Tab-separated table of C-alpha atoms in Angstrom:
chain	number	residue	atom	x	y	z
A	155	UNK	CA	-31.426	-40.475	9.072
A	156	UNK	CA	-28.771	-38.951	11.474
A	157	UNK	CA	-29.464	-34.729	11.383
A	158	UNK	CA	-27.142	-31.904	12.763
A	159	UNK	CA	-28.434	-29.249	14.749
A	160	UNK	CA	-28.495	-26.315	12.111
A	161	UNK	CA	-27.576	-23.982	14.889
A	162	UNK	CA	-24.685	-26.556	16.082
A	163	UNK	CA	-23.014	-26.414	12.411
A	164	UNK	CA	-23.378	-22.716	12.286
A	165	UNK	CA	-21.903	-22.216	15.587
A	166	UNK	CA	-18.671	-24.513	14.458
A	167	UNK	CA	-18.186	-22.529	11.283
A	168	UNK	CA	-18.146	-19.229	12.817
A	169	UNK	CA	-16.312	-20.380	15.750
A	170	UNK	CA	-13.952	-22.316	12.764
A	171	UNK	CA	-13.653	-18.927	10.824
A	172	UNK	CA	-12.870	-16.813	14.219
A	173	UNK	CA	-9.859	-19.326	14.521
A	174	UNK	CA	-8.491	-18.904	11.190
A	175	UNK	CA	-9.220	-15.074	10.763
A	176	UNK	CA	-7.184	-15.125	14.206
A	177	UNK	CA	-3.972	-17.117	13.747
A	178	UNK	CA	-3.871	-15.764	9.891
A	179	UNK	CA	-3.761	-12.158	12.019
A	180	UNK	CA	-1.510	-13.337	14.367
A	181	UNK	CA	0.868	-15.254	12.309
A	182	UNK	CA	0.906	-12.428	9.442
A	183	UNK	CA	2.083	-9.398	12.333
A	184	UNK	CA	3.702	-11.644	15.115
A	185	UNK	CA	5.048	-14.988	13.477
A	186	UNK	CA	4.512	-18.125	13.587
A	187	UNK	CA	6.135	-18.159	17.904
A	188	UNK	CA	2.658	-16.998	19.213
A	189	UNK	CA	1.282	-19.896	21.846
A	190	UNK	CA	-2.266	-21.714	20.783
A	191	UNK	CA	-3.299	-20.468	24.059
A	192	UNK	CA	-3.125	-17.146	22.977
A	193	UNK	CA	-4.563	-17.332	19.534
A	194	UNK	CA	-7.487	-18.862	21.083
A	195	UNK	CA	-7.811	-16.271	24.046
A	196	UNK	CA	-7.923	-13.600	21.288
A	197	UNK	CA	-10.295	-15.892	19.283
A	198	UNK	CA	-12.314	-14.984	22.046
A	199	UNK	CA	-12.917	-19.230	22.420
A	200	UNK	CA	-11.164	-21.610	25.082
A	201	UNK	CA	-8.108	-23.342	24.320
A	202	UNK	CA	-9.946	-27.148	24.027
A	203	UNK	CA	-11.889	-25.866	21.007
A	204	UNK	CA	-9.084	-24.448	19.082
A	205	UNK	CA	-7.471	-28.324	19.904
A	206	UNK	CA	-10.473	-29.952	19.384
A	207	UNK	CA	-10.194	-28.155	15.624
A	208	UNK	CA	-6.495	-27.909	15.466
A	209	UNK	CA	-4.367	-30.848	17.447
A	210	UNK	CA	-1.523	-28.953	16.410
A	211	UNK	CA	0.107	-25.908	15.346
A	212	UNK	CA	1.360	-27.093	12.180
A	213	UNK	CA	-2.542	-28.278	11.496
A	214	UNK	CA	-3.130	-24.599	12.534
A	215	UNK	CA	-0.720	-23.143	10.314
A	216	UNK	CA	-1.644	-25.059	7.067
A	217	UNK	CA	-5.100	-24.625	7.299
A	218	UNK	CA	-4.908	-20.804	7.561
A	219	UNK	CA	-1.787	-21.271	4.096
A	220	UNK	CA	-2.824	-23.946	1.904
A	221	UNK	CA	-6.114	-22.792	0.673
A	222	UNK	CA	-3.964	-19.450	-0.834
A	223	UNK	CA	-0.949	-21.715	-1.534
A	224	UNK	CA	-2.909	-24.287	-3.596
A	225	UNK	CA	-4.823	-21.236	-5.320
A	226	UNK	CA	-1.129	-19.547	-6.540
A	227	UNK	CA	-0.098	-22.938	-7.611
A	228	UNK	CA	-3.223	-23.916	-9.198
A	229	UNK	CA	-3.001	-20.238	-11.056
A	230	UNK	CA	0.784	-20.738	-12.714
A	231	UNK	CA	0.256	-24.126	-14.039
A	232	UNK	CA	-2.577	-22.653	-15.882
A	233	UNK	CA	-0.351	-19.845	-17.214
A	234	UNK	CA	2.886	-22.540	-17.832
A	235	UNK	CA	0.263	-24.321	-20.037
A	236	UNK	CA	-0.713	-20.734	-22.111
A	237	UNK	CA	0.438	-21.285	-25.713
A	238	UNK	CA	0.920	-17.671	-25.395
A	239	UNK	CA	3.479	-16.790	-22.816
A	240	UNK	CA	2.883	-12.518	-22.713
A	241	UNK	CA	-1.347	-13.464	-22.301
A	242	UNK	CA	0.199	-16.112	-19.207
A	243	UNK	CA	2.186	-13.541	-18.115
A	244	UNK	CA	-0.821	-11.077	-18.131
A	245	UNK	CA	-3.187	-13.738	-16.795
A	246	UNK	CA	-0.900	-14.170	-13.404
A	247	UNK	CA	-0.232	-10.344	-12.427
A	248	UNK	CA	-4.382	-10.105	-13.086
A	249	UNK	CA	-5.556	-12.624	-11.112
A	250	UNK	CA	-2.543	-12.083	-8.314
A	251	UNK	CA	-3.813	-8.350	-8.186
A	252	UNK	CA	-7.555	-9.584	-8.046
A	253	UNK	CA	-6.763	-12.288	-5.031
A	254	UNK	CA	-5.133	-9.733	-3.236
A	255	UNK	CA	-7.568	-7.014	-3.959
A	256	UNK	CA	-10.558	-8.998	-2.527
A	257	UNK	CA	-7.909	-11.216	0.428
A	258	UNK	CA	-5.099	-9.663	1.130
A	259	UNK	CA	-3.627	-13.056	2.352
A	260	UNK	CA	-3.837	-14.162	-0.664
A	261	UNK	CA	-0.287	-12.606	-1.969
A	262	UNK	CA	1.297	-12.869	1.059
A	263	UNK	CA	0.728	-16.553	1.564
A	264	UNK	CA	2.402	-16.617	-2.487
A	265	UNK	CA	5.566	-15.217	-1.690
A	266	UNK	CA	6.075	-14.671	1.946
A	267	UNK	CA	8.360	-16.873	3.852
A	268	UNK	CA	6.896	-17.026	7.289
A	269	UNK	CA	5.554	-20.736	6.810
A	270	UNK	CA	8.912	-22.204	7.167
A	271	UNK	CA	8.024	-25.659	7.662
A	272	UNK	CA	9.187	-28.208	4.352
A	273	UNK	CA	6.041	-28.043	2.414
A	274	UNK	CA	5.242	-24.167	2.379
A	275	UNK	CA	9.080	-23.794	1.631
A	276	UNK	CA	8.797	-26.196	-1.173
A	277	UNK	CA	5.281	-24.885	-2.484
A	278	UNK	CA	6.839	-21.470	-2.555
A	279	UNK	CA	9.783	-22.605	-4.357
A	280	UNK	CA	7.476	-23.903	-6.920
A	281	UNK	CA	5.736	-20.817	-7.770
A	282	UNK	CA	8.854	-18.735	-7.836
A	283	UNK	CA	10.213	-21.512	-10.382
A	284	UNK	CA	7.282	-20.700	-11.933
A	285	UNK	CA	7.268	-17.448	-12.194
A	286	UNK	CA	10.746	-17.062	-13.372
A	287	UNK	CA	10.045	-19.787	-15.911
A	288	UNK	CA	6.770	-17.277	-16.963
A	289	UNK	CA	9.200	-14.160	-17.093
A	290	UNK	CA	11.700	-15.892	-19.395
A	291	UNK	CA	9.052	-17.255	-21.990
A	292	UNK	CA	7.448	-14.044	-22.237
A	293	UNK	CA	11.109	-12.294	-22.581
A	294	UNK	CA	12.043	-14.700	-25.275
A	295	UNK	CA	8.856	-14.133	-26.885
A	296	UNK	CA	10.100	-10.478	-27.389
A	297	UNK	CA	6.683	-9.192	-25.665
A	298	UNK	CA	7.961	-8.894	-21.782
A	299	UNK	CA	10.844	-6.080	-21.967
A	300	UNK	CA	14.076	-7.386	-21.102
A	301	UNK	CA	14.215	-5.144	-17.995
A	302	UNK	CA	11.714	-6.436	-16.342
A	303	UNK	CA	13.125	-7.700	-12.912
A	304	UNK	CA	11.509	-10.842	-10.958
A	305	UNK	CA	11.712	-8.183	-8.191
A	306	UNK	CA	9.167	-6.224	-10.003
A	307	UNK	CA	6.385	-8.618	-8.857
A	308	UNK	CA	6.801	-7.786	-5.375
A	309	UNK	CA	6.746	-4.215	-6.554
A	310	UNK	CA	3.579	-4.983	-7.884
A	311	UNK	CA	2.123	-7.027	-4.937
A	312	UNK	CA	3.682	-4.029	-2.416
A	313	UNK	CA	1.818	-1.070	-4.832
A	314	UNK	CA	-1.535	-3.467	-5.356
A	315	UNK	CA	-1.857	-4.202	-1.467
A	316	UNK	CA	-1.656	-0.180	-0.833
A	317	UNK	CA	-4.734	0.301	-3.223
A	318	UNK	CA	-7.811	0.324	-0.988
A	319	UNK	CA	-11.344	2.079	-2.252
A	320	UNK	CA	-14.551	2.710	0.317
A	321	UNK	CA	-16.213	-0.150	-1.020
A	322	UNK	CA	-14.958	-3.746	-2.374
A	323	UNK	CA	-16.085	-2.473	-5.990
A	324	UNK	CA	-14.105	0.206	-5.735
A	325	UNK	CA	-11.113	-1.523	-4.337
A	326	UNK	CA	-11.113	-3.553	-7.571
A	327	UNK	CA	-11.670	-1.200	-9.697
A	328	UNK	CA	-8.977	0.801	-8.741
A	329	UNK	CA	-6.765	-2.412	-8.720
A	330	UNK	CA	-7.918	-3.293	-12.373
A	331	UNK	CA	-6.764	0.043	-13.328
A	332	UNK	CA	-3.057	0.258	-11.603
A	333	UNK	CA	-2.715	-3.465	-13.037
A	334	UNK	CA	-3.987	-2.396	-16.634
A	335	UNK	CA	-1.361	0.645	-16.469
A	336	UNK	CA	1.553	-1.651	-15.218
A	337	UNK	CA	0.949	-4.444	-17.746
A	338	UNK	CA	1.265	-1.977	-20.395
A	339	UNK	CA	4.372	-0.669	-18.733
A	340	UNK	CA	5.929	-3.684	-18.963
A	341	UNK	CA	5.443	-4.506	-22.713
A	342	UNK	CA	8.547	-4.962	-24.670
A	343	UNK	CA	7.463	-1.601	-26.768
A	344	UNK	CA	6.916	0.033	-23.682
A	345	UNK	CA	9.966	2.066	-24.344
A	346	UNK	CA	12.822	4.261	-21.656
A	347	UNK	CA	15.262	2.524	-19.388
A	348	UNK	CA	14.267	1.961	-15.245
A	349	UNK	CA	15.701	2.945	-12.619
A	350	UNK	CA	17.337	-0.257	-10.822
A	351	UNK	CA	15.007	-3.053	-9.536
A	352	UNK	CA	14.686	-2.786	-5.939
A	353	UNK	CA	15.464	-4.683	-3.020
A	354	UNK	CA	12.159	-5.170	-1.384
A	355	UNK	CA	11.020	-8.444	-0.123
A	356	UNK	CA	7.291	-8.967	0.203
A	357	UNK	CA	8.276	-9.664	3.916
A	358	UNK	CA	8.559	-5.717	4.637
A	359	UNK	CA	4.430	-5.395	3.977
A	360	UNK	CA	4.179	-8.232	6.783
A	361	UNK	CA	5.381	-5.327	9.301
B	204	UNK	CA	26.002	36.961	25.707
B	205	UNK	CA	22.185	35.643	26.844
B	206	UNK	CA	22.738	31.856	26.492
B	207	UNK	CA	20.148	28.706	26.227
B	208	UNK	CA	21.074	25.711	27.784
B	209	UNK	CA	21.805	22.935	25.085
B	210	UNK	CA	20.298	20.265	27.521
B	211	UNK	CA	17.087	22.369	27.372
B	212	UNK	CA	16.614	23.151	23.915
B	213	UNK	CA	17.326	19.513	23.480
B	214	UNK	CA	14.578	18.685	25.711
B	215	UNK	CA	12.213	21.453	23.687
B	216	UNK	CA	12.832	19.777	20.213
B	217	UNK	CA	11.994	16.450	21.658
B	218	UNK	CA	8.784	17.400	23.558
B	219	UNK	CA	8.058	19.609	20.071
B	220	UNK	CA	8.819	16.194	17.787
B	221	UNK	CA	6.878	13.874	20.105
B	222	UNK	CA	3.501	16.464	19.930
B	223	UNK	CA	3.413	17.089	16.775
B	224	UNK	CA	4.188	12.912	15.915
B	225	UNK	CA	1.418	11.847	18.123
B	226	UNK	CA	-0.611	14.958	16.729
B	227	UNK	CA	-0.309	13.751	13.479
B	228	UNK	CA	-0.965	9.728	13.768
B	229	UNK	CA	-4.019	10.790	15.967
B	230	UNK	CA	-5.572	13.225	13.687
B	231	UNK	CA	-4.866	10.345	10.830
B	232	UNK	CA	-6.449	7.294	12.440
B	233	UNK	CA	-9.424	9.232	14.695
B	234	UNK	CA	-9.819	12.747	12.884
B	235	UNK	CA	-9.594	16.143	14.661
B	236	UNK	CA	-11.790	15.299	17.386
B	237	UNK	CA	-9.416	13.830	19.754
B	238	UNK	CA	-9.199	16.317	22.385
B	239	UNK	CA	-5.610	18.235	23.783
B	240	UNK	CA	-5.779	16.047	26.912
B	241	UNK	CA	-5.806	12.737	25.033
B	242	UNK	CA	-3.235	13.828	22.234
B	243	UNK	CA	-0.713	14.882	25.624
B	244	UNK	CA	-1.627	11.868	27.517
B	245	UNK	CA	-0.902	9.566	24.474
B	246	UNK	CA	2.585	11.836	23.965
B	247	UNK	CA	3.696	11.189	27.383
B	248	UNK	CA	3.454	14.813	28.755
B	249	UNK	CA	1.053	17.082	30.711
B	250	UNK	CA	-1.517	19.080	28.997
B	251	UNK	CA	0.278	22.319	30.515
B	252	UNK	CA	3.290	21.376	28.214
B	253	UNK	CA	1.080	20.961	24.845
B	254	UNK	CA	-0.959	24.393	25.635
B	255	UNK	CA	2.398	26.272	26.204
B	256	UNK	CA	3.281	25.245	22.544
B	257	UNK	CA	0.044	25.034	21.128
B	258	UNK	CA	-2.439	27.624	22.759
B	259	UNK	CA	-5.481	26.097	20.526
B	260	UNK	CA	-6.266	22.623	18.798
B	261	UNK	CA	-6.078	25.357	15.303
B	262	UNK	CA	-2.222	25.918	16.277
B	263	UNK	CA	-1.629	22.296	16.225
B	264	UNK	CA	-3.620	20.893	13.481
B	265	UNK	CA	-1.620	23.797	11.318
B	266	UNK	CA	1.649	22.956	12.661
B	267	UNK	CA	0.918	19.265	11.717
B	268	UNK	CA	-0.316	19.996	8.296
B	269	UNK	CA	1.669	23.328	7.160
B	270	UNK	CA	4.825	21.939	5.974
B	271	UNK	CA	3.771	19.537	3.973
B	272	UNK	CA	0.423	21.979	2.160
B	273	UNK	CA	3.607	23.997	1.771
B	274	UNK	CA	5.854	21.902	0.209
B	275	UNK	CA	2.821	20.614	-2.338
B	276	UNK	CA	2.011	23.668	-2.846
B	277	UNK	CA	5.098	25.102	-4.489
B	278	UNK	CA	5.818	21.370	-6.088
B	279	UNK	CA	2.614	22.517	-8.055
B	280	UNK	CA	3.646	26.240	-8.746
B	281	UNK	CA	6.986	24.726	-10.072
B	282	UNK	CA	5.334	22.963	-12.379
B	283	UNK	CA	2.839	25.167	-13.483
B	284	UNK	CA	5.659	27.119	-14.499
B	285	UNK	CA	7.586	24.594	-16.712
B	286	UNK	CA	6.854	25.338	-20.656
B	287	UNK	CA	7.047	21.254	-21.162
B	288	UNK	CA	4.150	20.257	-19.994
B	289	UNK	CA	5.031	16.505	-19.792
B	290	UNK	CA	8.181	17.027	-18.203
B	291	UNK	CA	6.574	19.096	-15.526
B	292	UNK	CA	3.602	16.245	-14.912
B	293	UNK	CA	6.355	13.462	-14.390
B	294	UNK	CA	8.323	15.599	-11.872
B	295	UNK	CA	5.068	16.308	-10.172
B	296	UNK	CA	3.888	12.209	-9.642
B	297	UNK	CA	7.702	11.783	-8.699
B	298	UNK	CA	8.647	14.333	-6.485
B	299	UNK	CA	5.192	13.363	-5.039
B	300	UNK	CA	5.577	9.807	-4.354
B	301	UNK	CA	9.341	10.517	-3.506
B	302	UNK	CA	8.132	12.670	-0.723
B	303	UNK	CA	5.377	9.935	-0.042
B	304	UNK	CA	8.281	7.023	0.164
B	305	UNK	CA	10.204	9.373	2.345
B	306	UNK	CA	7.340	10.883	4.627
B	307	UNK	CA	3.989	8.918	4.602
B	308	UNK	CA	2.657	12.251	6.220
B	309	UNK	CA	2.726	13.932	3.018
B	310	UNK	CA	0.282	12.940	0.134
B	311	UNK	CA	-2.325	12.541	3.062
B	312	UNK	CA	-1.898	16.318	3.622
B	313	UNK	CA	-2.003	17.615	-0.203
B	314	UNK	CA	-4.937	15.300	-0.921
B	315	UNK	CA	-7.136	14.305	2.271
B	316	UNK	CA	-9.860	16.296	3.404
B	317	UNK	CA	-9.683	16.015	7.233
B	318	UNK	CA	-7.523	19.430	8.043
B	319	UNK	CA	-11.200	20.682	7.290
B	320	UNK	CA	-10.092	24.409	8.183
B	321	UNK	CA	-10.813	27.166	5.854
B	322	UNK	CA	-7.127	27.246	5.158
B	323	UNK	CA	-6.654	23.891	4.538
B	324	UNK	CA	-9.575	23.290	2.619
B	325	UNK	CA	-8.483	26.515	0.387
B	326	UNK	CA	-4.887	24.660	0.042
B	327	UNK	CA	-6.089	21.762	-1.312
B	328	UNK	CA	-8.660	22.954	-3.987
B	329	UNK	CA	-5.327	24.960	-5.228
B	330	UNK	CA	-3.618	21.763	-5.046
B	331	UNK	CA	-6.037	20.390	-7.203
B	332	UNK	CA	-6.837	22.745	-9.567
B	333	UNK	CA	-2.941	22.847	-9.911
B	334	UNK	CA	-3.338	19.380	-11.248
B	335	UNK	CA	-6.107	19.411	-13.132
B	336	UNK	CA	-4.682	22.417	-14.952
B	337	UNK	CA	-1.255	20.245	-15.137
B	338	UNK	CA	-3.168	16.871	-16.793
B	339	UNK	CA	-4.998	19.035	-19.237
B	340	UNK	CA	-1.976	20.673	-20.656
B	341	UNK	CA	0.134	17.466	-20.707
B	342	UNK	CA	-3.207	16.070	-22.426
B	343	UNK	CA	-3.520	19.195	-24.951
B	344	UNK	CA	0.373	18.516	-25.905
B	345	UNK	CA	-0.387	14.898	-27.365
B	346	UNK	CA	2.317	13.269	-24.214
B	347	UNK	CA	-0.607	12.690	-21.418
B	348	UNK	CA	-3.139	10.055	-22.528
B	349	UNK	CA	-6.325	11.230	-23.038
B	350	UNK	CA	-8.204	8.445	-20.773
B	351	UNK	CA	-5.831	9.193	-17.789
B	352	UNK	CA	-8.350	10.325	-15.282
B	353	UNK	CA	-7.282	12.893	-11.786
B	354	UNK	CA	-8.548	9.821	-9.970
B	355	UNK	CA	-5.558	8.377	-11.228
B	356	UNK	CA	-3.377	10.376	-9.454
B	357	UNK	CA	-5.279	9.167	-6.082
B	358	UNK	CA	-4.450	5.217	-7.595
B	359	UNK	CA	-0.749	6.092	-8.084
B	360	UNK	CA	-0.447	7.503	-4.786
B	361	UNK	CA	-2.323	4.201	-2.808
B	362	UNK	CA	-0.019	1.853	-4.634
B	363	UNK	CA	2.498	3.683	-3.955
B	364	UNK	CA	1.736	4.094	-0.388
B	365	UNK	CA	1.659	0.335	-0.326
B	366	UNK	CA	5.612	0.024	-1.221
B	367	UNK	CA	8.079	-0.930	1.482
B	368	UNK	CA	11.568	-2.056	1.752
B	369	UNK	CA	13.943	-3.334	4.731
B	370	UNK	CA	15.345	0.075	4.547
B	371	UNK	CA	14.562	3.340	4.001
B	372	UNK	CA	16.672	3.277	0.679
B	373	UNK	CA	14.885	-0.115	-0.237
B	374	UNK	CA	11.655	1.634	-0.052
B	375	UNK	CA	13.181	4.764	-1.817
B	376	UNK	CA	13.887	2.280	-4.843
B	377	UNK	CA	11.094	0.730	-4.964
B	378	UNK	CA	9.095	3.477	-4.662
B	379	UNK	CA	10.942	5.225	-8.020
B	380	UNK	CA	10.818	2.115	-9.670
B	381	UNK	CA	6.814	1.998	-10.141
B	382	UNK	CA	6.656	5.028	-10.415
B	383	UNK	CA	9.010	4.670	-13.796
B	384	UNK	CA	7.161	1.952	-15.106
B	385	UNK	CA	3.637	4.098	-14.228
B	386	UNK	CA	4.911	7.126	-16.104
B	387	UNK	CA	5.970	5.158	-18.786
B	388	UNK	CA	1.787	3.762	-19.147
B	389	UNK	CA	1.050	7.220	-18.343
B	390	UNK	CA	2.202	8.403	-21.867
B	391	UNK	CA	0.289	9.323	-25.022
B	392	UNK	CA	1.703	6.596	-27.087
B	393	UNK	CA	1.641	4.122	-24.366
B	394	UNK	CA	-1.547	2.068	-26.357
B	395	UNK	CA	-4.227	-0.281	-25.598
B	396	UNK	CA	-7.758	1.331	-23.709
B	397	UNK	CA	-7.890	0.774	-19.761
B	398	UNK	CA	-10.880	-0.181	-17.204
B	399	UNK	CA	-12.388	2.204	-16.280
B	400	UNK	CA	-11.532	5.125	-14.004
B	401	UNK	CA	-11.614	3.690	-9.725
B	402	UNK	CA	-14.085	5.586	-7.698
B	403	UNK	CA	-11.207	5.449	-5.014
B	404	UNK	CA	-10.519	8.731	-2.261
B	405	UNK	CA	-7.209	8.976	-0.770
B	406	UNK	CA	-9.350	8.908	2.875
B	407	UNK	CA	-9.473	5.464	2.145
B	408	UNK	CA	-6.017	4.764	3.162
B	409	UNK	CA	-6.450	6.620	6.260
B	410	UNK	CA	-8.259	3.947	7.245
């Protein structure tokens, strides 16, 4: 029976991880223009194992996306499926605010733009379809208020990625709590006009 | 007539505004230690330049921190003063995030513990007792819900934190539009029991 050198497949998985921590760094403050041959110098690695791993930069690229973009999708097709479109509703601003509590590429790889080529454009397009599609149910439902903005969601994304705690636990904690106060917030009863939705783009918190 | 050369004073603002900039993002990211000679170094001027303004490392850290203690300060005493209690804790969590959204310098200096003077410290135990007195007449008049907890006020001003636009108006929007929708949870009537209270500290974004 063939057998890998433990030690071999724990070196590849950290050296594997050290890539994608990397380029998801890179790409997230710098773009997508940033050479392979300096995403692996700052991988601390040489540039024939980041090809060996990644041939190209568009391999590069949807590694470090698709896990998070699959994830979004995977997480509105549960909520389009909800029989109950203000508990969908809930469900995706929860488990958003949780993803981003505990990665905070999570969000950003929802709704950000950066990963321009055709299938990130068309995933993305996707969940905002989504989303909107979420946002009208629960409208028409009479529980979302009729205020509510699509905007608002970045709002939310934009407040959720500034709460940070000393520990994970608390990080989520505090997360559950803003999300528990905004969901009520945005209940049809919730009551007084808003000030204007805001042009923000989740973009800005890439900067 | 004695006159000052505009040139000069021109040059004596921006020396001033470069200090006390560099002052402040120092003392944020690495605490008070960071001697003089780094903070002038790291402003682009000789050390002779930053002890002419600021004789001792006291004079600086005051200068950094005194206008915004001040400004919290009488935010609070405004509102202490305001026979509708309600009214005077929604101006307080706006005008405080407003300033936030305008001047990220601000809630760091009513609520983090790092200007570690005797003054400071005595500044910001008003600030908070300010507060606390503010919640628990809001609370006492049936509009404050009883489970909202002074950590809270730490939560809103993370997320908050956390909200960016393009522009400085963008953000400015953005910033009063959670802050709507919080206020709005934030009342008496606004319902349903929340998770509990995040052990989060506003040092945590200095981070």
């Amino acid at each position: 029976m063939p057998t890998t050198s433990p030690r071999l497949r724990t070196d590849a998985a950290v050296n594997r991880t050290k890539i994608l921590d990397t380029a998801w760094e890179v790409f997230a403050t710098e773009g997508l223009g940033v050479p392979m041959s300096e995403i692996a110098r700052r991988a601390g690695l040489g540039v024939a194992t980041l090809y060996r791993r990644f041939p190209t930069k568009e391999d590069l690229v949807a590694a470090v996306f698709s896990e998070q973009m699959v994830e979004c999708g995977d997480l509105l097709d549960v909520a389009l499926s909800d029989p109950d479109p203000w508990h969908a509703f809930c469900q995706v601003i929860g488990q958003m605010c949780a993803m981003q509590a505990q990665d905070r590429g999570f969000s950003k790889a929802c709704v950000t733009a950066f990963p321009n080529t055709a299938q990130f454009r068309a995933s993305r397009e996707r969940a905002e379809r989504g989303f909107a599609e979420l946002v009208e149910r629960a409208q028409a439902a009479g529980a979302l208020r009729r205020d509510f903005d699509l905007t608002d969601l970045t709002v939310v994304l934009l407040a959720n990625s500034g709460v940070r705690g000393d520990t994970p636990e608390a990080t989520n904690a505090a997360s559950r709590r803003l999300v528990a106060y905004l969901l009520q917030a945005f209940r049809a009863d919730g009551g007084a006009p808003l000030p204007p939705p805001a042009a923000v783009s989740l973009d800005a918190a890439l900067r």
